[in-house]
PDB file of C-alpha atoms in Angstrom:
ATOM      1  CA  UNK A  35       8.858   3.238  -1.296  1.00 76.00           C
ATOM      2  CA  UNK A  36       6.649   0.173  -2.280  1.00 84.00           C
ATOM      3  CA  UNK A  37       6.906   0.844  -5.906  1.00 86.00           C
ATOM      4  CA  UNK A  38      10.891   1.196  -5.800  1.00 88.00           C
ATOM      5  CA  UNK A  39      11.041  -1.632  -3.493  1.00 92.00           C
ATOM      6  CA  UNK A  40       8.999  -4.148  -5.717  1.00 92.00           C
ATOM      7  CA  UNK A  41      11.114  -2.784  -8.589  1.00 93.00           C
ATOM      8  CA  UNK A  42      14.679  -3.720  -7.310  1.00 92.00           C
ATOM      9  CA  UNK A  43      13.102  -7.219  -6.065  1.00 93.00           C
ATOM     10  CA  UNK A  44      12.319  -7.798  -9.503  1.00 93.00           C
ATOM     11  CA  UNK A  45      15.446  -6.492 -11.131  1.00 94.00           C
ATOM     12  CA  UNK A  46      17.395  -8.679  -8.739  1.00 91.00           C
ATOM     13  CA  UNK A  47      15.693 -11.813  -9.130  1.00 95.00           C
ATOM     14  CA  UNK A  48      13.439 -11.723  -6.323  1.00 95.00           C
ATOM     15  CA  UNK A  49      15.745 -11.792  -3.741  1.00 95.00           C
ATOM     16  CA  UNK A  50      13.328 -11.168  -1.432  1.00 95.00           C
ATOM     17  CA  UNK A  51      16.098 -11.331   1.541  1.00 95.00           C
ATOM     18  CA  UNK A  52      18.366  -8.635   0.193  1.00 95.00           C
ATOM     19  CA  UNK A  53      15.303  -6.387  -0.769  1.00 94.00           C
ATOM     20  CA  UNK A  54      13.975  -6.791   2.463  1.00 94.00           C
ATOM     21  CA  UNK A  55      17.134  -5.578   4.262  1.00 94.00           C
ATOM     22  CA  UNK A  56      17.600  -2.634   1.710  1.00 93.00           C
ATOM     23  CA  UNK A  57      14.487  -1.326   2.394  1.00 93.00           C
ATOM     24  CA  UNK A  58      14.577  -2.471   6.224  1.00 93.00           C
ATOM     25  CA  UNK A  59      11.033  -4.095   5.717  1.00 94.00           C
ATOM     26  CA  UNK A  60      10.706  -7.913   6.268  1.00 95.00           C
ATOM     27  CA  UNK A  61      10.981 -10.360   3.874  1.00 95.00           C
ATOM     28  CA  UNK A  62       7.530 -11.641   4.310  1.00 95.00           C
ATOM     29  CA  UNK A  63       6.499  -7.546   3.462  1.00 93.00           C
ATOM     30  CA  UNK A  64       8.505  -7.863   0.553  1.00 95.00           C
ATOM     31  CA  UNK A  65       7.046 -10.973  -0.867  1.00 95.00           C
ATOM     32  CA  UNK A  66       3.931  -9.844   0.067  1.00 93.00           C
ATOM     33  CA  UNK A  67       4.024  -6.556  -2.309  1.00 94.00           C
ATOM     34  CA  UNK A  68       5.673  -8.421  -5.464  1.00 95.00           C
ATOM     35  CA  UNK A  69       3.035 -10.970  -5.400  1.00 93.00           C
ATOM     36  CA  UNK A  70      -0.344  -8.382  -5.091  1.00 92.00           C
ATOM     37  CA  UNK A  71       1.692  -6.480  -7.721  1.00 91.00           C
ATOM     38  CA  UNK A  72       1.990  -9.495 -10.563  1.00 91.00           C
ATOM     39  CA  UNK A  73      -1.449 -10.203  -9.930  1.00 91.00           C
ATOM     40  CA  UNK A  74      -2.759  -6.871 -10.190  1.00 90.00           C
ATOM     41  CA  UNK A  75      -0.393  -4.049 -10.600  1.00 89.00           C
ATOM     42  CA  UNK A  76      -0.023  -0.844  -8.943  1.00 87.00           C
ATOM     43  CA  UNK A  77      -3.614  -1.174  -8.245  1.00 85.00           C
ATOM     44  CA  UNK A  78      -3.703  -4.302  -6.227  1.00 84.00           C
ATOM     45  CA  UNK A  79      -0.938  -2.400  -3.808  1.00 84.00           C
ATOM     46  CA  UNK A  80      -3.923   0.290  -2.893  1.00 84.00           C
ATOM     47  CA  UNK A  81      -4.647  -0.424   0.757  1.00 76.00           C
ATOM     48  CA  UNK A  82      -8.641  -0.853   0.095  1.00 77.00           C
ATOM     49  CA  UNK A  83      -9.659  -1.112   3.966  1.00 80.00           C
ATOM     50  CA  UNK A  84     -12.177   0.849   5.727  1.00 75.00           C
ATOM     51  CA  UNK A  85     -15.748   2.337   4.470  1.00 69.00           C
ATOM     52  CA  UNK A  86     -15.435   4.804   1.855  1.00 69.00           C
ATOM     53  CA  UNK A  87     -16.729   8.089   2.190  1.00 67.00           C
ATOM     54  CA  UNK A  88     -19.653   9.097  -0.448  1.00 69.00           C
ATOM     55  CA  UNK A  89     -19.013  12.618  -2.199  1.00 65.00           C
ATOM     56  CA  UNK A  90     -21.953  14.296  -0.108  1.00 60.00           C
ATOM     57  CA  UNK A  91     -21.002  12.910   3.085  1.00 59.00           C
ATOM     58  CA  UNK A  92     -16.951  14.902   2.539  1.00 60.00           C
ATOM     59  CA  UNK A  93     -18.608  18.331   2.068  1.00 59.00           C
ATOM     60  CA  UNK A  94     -21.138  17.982   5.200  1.00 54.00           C
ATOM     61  CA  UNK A  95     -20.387  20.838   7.795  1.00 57.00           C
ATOM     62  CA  UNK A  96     -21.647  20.277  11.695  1.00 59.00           C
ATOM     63  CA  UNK A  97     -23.183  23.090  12.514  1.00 62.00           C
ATOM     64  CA  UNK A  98     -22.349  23.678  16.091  1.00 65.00           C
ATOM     65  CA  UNK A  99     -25.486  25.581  18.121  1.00 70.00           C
ATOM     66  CA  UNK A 100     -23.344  28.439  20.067  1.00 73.00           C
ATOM     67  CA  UNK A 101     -25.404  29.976  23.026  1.00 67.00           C
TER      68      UNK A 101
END
């Protein structure tokens, strides 16, 4: 949806206002989107919060003691 919504935005101008109620998002959203995406592409639109998980720490298995 991001993608398609940053892409009429564009097409249209930036009209933020009419992209926003297209895509039933806030304008703010909108603006928000087209501006990470000029100055970084698709790229900058990757939400980047949080820890990332290391490749060894994704295949670790709890072993659970059963008695």
């Amino acid at each position: 949806m991001t993608k398609g919504c940053i892409t009429d935005c564009l097409r249209n101008g930036k009209d933020y206002k009419k992209t926003a109620e297209t895509y039933e998002v806030t304008y703010q959203q909108v603006y928000q989107w087209v501006k990470k995406y000029e100055n970084g592409g698709e790229e900058a639109l990757k939400d980047k919060r949080g820890r990332k998980k290391e490749e060894a720490e994704l295949c670790k298995r709890k072993i659970i003691p059963t008695f």
